[in-house]
mmCIF file of C-alpha atoms in Angstrom:
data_model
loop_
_atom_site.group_PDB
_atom_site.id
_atom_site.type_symbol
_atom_site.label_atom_id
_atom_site.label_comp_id
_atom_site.label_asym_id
_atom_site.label_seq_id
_atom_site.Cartn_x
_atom_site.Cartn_y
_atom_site.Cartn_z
ATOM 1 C CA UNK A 27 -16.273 18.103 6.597
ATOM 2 C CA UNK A 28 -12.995 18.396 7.671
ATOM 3 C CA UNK A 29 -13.377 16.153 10.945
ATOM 4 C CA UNK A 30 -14.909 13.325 8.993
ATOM 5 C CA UNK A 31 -18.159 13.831 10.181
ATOM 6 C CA UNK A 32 -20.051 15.277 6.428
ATOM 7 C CA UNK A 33 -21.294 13.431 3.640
ATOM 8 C CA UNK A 34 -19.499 11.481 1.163
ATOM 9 C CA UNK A 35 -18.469 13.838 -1.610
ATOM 10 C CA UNK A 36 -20.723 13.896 -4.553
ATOM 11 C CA UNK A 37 -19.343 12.504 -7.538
ATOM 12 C CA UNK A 38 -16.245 14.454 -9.858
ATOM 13 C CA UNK A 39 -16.211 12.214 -12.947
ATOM 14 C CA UNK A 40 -17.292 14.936 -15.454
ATOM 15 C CA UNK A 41 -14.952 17.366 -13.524
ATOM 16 C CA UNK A 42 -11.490 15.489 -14.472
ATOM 17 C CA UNK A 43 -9.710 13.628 -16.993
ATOM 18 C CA UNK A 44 -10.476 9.980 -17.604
ATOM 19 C CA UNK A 45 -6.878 8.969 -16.675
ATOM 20 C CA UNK A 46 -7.401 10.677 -13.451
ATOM 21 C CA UNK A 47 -10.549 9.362 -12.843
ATOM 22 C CA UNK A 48 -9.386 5.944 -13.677
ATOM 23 C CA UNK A 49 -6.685 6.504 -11.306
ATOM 24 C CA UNK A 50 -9.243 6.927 -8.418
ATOM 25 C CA UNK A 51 -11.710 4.609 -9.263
ATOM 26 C CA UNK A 52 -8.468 1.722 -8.740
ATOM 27 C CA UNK A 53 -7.395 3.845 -5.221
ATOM 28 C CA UNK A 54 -10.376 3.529 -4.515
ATOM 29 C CA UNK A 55 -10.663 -0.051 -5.212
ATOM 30 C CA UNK A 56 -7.601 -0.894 -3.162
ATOM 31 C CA UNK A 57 -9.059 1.232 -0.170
ATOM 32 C CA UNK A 58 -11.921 -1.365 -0.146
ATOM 33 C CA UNK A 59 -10.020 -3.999 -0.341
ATOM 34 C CA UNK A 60 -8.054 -3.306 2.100
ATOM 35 C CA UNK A 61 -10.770 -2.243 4.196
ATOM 36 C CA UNK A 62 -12.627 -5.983 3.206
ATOM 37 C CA UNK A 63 -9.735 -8.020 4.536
ATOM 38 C CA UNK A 64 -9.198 -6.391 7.795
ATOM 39 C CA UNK A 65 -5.831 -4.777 7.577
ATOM 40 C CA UNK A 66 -7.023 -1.299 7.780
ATOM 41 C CA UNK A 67 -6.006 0.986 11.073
ATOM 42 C CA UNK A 68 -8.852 3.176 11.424
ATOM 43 C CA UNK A 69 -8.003 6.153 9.478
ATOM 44 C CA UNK A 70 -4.216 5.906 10.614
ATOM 45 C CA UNK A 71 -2.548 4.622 7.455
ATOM 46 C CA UNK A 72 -2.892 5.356 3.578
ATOM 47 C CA UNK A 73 -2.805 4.564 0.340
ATOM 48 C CA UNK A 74 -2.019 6.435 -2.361
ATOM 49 C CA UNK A 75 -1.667 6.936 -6.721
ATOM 50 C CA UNK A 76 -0.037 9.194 -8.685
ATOM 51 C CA UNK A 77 -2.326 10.871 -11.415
ATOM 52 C CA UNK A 78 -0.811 10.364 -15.260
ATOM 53 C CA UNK A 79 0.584 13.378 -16.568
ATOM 54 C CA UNK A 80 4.239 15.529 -15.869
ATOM 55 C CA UNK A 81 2.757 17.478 -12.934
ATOM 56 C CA UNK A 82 3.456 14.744 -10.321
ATOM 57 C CA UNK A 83 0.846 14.796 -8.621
ATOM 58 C CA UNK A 84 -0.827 12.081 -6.096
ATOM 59 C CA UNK A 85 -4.017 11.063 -4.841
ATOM 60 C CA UNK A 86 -4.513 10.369 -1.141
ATOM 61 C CA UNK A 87 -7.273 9.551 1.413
ATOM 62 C CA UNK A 88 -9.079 12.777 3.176
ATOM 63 C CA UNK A 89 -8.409 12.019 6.535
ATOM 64 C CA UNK A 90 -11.117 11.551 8.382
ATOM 65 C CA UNK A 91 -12.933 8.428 6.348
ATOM 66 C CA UNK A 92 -12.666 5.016 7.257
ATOM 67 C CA UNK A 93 -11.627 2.856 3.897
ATOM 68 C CA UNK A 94 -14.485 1.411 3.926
ATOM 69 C CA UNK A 95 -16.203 4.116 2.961
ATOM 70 C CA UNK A 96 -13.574 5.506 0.465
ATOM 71 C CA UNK A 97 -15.165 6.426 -3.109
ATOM 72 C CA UNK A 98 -13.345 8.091 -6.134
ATOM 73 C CA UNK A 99 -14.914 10.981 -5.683
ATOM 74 C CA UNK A 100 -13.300 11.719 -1.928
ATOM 75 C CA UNK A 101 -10.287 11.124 -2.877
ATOM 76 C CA UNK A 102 -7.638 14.543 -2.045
ATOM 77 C CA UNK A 103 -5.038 15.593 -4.901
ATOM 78 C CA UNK A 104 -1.881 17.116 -3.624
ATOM 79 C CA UNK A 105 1.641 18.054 -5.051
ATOM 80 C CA UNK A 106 4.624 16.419 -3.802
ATOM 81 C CA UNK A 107 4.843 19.696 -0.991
ATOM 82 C CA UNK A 108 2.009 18.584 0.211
ATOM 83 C CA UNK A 109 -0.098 21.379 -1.518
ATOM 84 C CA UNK A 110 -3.816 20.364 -1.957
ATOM 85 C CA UNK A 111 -4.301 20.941 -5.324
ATOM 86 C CA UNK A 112 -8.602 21.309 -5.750
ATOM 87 C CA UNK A 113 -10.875 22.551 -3.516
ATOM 88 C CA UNK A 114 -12.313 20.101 -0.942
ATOM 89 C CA UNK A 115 -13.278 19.728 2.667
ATOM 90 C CA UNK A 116 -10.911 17.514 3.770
ATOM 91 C CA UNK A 117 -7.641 17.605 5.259
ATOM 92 C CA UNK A 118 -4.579 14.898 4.547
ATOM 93 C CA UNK A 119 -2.157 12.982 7.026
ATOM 94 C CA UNK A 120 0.934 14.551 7.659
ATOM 95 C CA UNK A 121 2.604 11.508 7.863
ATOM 96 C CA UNK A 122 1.215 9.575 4.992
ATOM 97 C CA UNK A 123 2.391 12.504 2.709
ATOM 98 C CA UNK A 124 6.039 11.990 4.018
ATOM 99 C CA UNK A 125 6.433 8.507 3.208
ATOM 100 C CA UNK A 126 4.288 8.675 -0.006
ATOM 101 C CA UNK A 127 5.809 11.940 -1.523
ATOM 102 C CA UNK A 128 9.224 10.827 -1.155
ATOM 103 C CA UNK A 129 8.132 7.437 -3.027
ATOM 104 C CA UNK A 130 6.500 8.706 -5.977
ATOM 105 C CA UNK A 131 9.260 11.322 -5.761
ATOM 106 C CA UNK A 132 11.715 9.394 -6.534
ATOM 107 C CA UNK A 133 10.307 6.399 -8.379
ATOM 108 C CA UNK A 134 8.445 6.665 -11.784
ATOM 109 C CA UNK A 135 6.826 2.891 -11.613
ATOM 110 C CA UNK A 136 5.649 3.611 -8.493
ATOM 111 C CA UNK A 137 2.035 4.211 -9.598
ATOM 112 C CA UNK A 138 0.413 3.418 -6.363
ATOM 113 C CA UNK A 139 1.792 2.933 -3.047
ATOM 114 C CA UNK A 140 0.400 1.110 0.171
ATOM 115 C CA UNK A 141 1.305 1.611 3.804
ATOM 116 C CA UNK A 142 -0.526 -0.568 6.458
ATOM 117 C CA UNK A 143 -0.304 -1.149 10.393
ATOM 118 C CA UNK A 144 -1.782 -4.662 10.675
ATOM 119 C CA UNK A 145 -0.979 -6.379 13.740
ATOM 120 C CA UNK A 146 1.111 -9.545 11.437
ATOM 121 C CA UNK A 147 2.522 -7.264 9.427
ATOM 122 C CA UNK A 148 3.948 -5.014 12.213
ATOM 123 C CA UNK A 149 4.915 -8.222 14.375
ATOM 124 C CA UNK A 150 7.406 -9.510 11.676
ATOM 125 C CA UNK A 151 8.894 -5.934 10.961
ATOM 126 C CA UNK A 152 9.446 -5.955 15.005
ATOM 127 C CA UNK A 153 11.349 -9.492 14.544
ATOM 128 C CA UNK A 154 14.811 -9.125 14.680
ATOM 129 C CA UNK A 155 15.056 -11.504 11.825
ATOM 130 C CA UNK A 156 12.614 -10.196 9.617
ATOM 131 C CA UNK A 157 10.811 -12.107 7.350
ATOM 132 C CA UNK A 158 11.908 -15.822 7.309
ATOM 133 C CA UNK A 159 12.345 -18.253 4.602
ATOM 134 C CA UNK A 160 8.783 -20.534 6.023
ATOM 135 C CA UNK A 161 6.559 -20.100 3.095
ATOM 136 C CA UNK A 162 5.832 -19.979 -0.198
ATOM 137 C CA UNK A 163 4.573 -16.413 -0.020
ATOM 138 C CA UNK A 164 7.441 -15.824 1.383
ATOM 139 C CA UNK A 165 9.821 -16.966 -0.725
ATOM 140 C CA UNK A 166 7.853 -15.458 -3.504
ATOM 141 C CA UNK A 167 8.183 -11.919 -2.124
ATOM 142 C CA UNK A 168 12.092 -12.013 -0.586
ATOM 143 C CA UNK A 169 13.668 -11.166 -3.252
ATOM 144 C CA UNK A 170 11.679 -7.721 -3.817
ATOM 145 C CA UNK A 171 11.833 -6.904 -0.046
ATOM 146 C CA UNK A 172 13.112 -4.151 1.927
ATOM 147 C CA UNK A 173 13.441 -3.238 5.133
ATOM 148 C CA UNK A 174 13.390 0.639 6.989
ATOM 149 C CA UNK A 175 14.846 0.909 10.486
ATOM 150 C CA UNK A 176 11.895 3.110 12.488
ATOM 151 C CA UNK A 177 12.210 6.625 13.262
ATOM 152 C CA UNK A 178 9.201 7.306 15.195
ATOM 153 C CA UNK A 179 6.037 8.650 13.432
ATOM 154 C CA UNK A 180 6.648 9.894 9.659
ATOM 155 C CA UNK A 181 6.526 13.577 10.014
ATOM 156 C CA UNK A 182 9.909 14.275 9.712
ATOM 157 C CA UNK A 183 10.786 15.362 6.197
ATOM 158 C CA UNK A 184 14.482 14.479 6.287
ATOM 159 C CA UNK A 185 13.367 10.898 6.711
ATOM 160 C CA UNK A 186 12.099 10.823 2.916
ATOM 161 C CA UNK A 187 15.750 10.381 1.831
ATOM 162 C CA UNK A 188 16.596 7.475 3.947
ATOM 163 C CA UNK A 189 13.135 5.967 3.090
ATOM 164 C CA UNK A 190 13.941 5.648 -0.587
ATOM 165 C CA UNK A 191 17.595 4.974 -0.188
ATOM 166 C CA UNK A 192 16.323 2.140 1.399
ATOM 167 C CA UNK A 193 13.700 0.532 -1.161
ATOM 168 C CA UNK A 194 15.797 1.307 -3.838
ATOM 169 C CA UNK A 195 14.555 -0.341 -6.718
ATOM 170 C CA UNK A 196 12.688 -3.032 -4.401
ATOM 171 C CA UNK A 197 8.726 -3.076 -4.455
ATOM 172 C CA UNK A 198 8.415 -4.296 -0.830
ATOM 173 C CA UNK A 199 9.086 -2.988 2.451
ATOM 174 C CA UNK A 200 9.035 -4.123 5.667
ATOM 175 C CA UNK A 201 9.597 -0.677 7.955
ATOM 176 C CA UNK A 202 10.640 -1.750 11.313
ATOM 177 C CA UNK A 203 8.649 -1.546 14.105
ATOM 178 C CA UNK A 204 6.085 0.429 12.257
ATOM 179 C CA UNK A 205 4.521 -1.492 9.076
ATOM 180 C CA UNK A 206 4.493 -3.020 5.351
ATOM 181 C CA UNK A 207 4.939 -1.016 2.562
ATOM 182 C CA UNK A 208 4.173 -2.094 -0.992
ATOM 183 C CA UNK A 209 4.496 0.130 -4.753
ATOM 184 C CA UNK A 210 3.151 -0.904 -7.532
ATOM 185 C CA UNK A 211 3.131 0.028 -11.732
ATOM 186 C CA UNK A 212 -0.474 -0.925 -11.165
ATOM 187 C CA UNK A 213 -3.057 -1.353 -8.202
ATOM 188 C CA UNK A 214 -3.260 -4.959 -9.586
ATOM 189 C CA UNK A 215 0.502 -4.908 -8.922
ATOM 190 C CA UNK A 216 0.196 -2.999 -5.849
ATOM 191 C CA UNK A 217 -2.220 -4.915 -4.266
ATOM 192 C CA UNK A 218 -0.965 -8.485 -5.073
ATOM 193 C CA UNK A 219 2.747 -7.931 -3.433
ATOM 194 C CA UNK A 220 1.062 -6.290 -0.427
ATOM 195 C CA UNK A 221 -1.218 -9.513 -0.344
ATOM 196 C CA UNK A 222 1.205 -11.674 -0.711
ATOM 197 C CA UNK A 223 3.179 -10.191 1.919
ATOM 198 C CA UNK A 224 0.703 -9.634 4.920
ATOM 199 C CA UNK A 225 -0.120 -13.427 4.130
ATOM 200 C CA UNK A 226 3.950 -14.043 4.472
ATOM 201 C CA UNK A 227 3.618 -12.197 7.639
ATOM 202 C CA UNK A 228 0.478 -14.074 9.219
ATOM 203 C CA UNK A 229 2.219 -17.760 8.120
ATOM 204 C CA UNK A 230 5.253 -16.573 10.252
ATOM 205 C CA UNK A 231 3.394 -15.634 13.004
ATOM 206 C CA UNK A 232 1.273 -18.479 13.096
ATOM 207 C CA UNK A 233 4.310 -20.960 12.589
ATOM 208 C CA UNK A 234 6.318 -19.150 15.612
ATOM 209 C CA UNK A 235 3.668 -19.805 17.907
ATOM 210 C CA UNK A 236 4.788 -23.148 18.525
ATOM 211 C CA UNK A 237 8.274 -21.417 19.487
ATOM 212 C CA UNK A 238 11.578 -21.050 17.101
ATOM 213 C CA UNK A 239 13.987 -24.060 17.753
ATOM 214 C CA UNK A 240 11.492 -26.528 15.376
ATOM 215 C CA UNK A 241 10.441 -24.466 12.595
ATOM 216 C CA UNK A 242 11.308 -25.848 9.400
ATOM 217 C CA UNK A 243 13.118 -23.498 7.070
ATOM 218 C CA UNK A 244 12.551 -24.294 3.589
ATOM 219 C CA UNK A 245 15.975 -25.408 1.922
ATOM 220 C CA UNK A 246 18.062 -23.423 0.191
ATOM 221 C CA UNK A 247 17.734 -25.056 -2.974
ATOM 222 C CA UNK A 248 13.900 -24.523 -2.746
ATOM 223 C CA UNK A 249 14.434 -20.460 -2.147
ATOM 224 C CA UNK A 250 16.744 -20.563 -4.919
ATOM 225 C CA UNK A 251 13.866 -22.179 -7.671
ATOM 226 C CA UNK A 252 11.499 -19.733 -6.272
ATOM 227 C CA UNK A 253 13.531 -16.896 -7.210
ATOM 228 C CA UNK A 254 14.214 -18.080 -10.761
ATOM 229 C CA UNK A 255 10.786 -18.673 -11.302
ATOM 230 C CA UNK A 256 9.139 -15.438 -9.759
ATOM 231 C CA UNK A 257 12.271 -13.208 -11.409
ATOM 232 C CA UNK A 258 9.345 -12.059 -14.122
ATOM 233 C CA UNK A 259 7.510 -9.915 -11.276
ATOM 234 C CA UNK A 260 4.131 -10.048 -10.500
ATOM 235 C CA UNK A 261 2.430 -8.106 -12.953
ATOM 236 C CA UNK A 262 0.978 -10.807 -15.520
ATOM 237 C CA UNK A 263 -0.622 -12.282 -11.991
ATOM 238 C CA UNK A 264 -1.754 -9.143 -10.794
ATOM 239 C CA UNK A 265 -3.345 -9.139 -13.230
ATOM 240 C CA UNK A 266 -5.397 -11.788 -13.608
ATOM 241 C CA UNK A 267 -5.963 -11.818 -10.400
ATOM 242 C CA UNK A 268 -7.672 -8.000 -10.541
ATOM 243 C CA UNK A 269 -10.647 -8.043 -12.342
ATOM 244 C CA UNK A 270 -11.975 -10.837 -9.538
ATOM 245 C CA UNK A 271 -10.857 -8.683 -7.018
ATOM 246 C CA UNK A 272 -13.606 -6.172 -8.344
ATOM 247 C CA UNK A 273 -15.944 -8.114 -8.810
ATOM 248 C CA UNK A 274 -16.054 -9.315 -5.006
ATOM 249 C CA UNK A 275 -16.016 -5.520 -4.041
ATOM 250 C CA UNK A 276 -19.115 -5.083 -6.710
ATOM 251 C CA UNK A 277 -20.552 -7.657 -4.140
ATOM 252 C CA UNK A 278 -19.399 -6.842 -0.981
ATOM 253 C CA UNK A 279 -18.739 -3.213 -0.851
ATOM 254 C CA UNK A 280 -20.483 -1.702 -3.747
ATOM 255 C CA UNK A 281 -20.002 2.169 -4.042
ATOM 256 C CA UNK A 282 -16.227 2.819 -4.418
ATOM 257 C CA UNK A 283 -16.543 3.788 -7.801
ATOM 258 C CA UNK A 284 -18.807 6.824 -7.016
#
């Protein structure tokens, strides 16, 4: 039902097209996956994929369901006003279809897009220096991040044009105050900046525990090989990194793909 409280939807497979259904079975996926590492908020952030075709429109989570238990089948389409497109007992989040429609809006390789609250990942958009130059990870994703000054909670429509005059043409955010933000061509893609990010975000953490004044910076000529080498992207990574990904949520959290 509409509070969260009925069953999991029956399965829609032989009720849409196979890109769409592909296109839920990997939201799905990342939902899990999220869900599997700990980052998730409850029900308080989302994730989201735009379904193949001219029509623009976007999958998002029924809100309501923990992503845990988030299946392809569940899974709400909208169009970019926010118009739920088939019938279904659920309701969306106003605010994850601000920051997500102005995204896929406005970008055509962003397939899928991720918005999380975790506690490391909101601590470092709250640092007035952002992410720092401490790790690999983060030296890997600097170059493709951006950053969103807050503007309280995302239900403002006039904030979608600031939001993506701000990313630009980057696939990272870090939105201040509030979050990480990653878009992807692919979930693979998706899911491996966002991962590669929250880890960024827990090393910097970690390493300013001890205090600022003796953190080691890595040198400048170091940042500077990092960017030549990652200037490719991470999509070849992604995925080969993917497929394992599934497999552990065949094992751990079988069911998404319902």
């Amino acid at each position: 039902m509409a509070d969260g409280t009925g069953a999991i939807a029956a399965s829609i497979k032989d009720q849409v097209s196979e890109a769409e259904w592909q296109a839920r079975v990997d939201l799905a996926a990342l939902y899990r996956l999220v869900a599997l590492h700990g980052w998730d908020d409850m029900i308080f952030t989302h994730i989201s994929a735009r379904i193949p075709g001219p029509e623009h429109h976007f999958l998002i989570n029924p809100y309501g369901m923990f992503f845990g238990e988030m299946t392809a089948s569940c899974l709400v389409k909208i169009d970019l006003d926010g118009n739920v497109i088939d019938k279904t007992p659920y309701f969306i989040n106003p605010a994850g279809f601000t920051i997500h429609s102005a995204i896929h809006a406005a970008r055509e390789d962003a397939q899928f897009v991720m918005h999380l609250h975790t506690d490391q990942g909101v601590a470092v958009a709250a640092h007035a220096e952002g992410l720092l130059p401490l790790s690999q990870q983060a030296l890997i994703v600097t170059p493709q991040l951006a950053y969103h000054d807050y503007e309280g909670i995302a239900l403002n429509l006039d904030e979608r044009e600031r939001l993506v005059a701000d990313l630009g043409d980057k696939r990272l955010m870090l939105l201040r105050n509030h979050g990480t933000l990653a878009v992807g061509r692919t979930a693979a893609e998706c899911w491996l900046g966002m991962f590669f990010l929250e880890r960024a975000c827990a090393q910097q953490v970690m390493a300013l525990s001890a205090g600022r004044d003796h953190v080691l910076l890595a040198p400048e000529a170091a940042q500077a090989e990092v960017r030549s080498q990652t200037g490719m992207g991470l999509g070849m990574i992604a995925g080969l990194a993917w497929p394992g990904c599934l497999r552990q949520l065949d094992r751990q959290s079988p069911g998404y793909t319902d």
